[in-house]
mmCIF file of C-alpha atoms in Angstrom:
data_model
loop_
_atom_site.group_PDB
_atom_site.id
_atom_site.type_symbol
_atom_site.label_atom_id
_atom_site.label_comp_id
_atom_site.label_asym_id
_atom_site.label_seq_id
_atom_site.Cartn_x
_atom_site.Cartn_y
_atom_site.Cartn_z
ATOM 1 C CA MET A 16 105.307 70.355 149.226
ATOM 2 C CA ALA A 17 103.857 72.342 146.089
ATOM 3 C CA PRO A 18 104.818 76.264 146.412
ATOM 4 C CA THR A 19 102.931 79.005 147.267
ATOM 5 C CA VAL A 20 101.766 81.024 144.834
ATOM 6 C CA GLY A 21 99.449 84.326 143.429
ATOM 7 C CA PRO A 22 97.570 85.558 140.798
ATOM 8 C CA ASP A 23 100.768 86.674 139.035
ATOM 9 C CA PRO A 24 103.426 84.193 137.710
ATOM 10 C CA ALA A 25 105.921 83.026 140.035
ATOM 11 C CA ASN A 26 109.219 82.052 140.089
ATOM 12 C CA VAL A 27 109.356 78.658 141.471
ATOM 13 C CA ILE A 28 111.729 75.403 141.282
ATOM 14 C CA CYS A 29 109.537 72.722 139.145
ATOM 15 C CA PRO A 30 108.821 69.749 141.399
ATOM 16 C CA SER A 31 108.946 67.595 138.144
ATOM 17 C CA CYS A 32 112.135 69.253 136.437
ATOM 18 C CA LYS A 33 113.885 70.412 139.064
ATOM 19 C CA ALA A 34 114.471 73.276 136.704
ATOM 20 C CA GLN A 35 114.488 77.107 137.803
ATOM 21 C CA VAL A 36 111.452 78.806 136.174
ATOM 22 C CA ILE A 37 108.522 81.550 136.077
ATOM 23 C CA THR A 38 105.460 79.794 135.479
ATOM 24 C CA ALA A 39 102.880 79.788 132.927
ATOM 25 C CA THR A 40 100.048 81.230 134.123
ATOM 26 C CA GLU A 41 95.887 79.936 133.177
ATOM 27 C CA LEU A 42 93.168 82.093 134.503
ATOM 28 C CA ARG A 43 90.229 78.887 134.346
ATOM 29 C CA SER A 44 86.913 79.419 135.745
ATOM 30 C CA ASN A 45 85.454 77.705 138.751
ATOM 31 C CA THR A 46 82.300 77.255 140.900
ATOM 32 C CA ARG A 47 82.159 81.112 141.611
ATOM 33 C CA THR A 48 82.162 82.584 138.429
ATOM 34 C CA HIS A 49 79.045 80.287 137.139
ATOM 35 C CA ILE A 50 77.199 80.892 140.099
ATOM 36 C CA TYR A 51 77.841 85.057 139.881
ATOM 37 C CA ALA A 52 76.722 83.916 135.856
ATOM 38 C CA LEU A 53 73.634 82.651 136.838
ATOM 39 C CA LEU A 54 72.673 84.776 139.289
ATOM 40 C CA LEU A 55 72.797 87.478 136.627
ATOM 41 C CA CYS A 56 70.221 85.844 134.809
ATOM 42 C CA LEU A 57 68.193 84.824 137.392
ATOM 43 C CA LEU A 58 68.001 88.243 138.074
ATOM 44 C CA MET A 59 67.345 89.242 134.664
ATOM 45 C CA CYS A 60 70.211 90.962 134.283
ATOM 46 C CA TRP A 61 71.637 88.179 131.507
ATOM 47 C CA PRO A 62 72.924 90.415 128.804
ATOM 48 C CA CYS A 63 75.685 91.013 131.974
ATOM 49 C CA ALA A 64 75.464 87.178 132.791
ATOM 50 C CA CYS A 65 78.991 87.016 131.244
ATOM 51 C CA MET A 66 81.142 89.438 132.480
ATOM 52 C CA PRO A 67 81.975 87.072 135.476
ATOM 53 C CA TYR A 68 83.956 84.993 132.477
ATOM 54 C CA CYS A 69 85.942 88.375 131.474
ATOM 55 C CA CYS A 70 87.108 88.645 135.365
ATOM 56 C CA THR A 71 89.354 88.151 136.554
ATOM 57 C CA SER A 72 88.373 88.228 140.074
ATOM 58 C CA CYS A 73 86.152 85.975 139.522
ATOM 59 C CA ARG A 74 88.603 82.897 138.090
ATOM 60 C CA ASP A 75 91.318 80.670 139.467
ATOM 61 C CA THR A 76 94.940 81.421 138.162
ATOM 62 C CA VAL A 77 96.472 77.943 137.435
ATOM 63 C CA HIS A 78 100.236 77.921 137.316
ATOM 64 C CA LYS A 79 102.388 75.327 135.480
ATOM 65 C CA CYS A 80 105.999 74.605 134.627
ATOM 66 C CA PRO A 81 106.463 75.821 131.313
ATOM 67 C CA GLN A 82 109.499 73.746 130.340
ATOM 68 C CA CYS A 83 107.505 70.540 131.409
ATOM 69 C CA ASN A 84 103.899 71.665 131.136
ATOM 70 C CA ALA A 85 104.298 70.058 134.724
ATOM 71 C CA TYR A 86 100.589 71.534 137.532
ATOM 72 C CA ILE A 87 102.555 73.885 139.987
ATOM 73 C CA GLY A 88 99.500 75.111 142.344
ATOM 74 C CA VAL A 89 96.506 77.322 141.524
ATOM 75 C CA TYR A 90 95.994 80.032 143.297
ATOM 76 C CA THR A 91 92.089 80.257 144.743
ATOM 77 C CA ARG A 92 90.398 84.297 144.545
#
């Protein structure tokens, strides 16, 4: 069973190496990020099209174990 993770680093037991760790987090663009950028371009706001890629609220947070780099979970906004 995968641990429940949020937008911030979490204290979990890694399912791969069984160590208690604070997860390493990485922001990744999702489909919604690309759709927002496309909509901004279509609405003639192309100078602002990069904004969804800079906003943390438009991106997912991927959690990994800092020791073995195993995938732990993802927080989808």
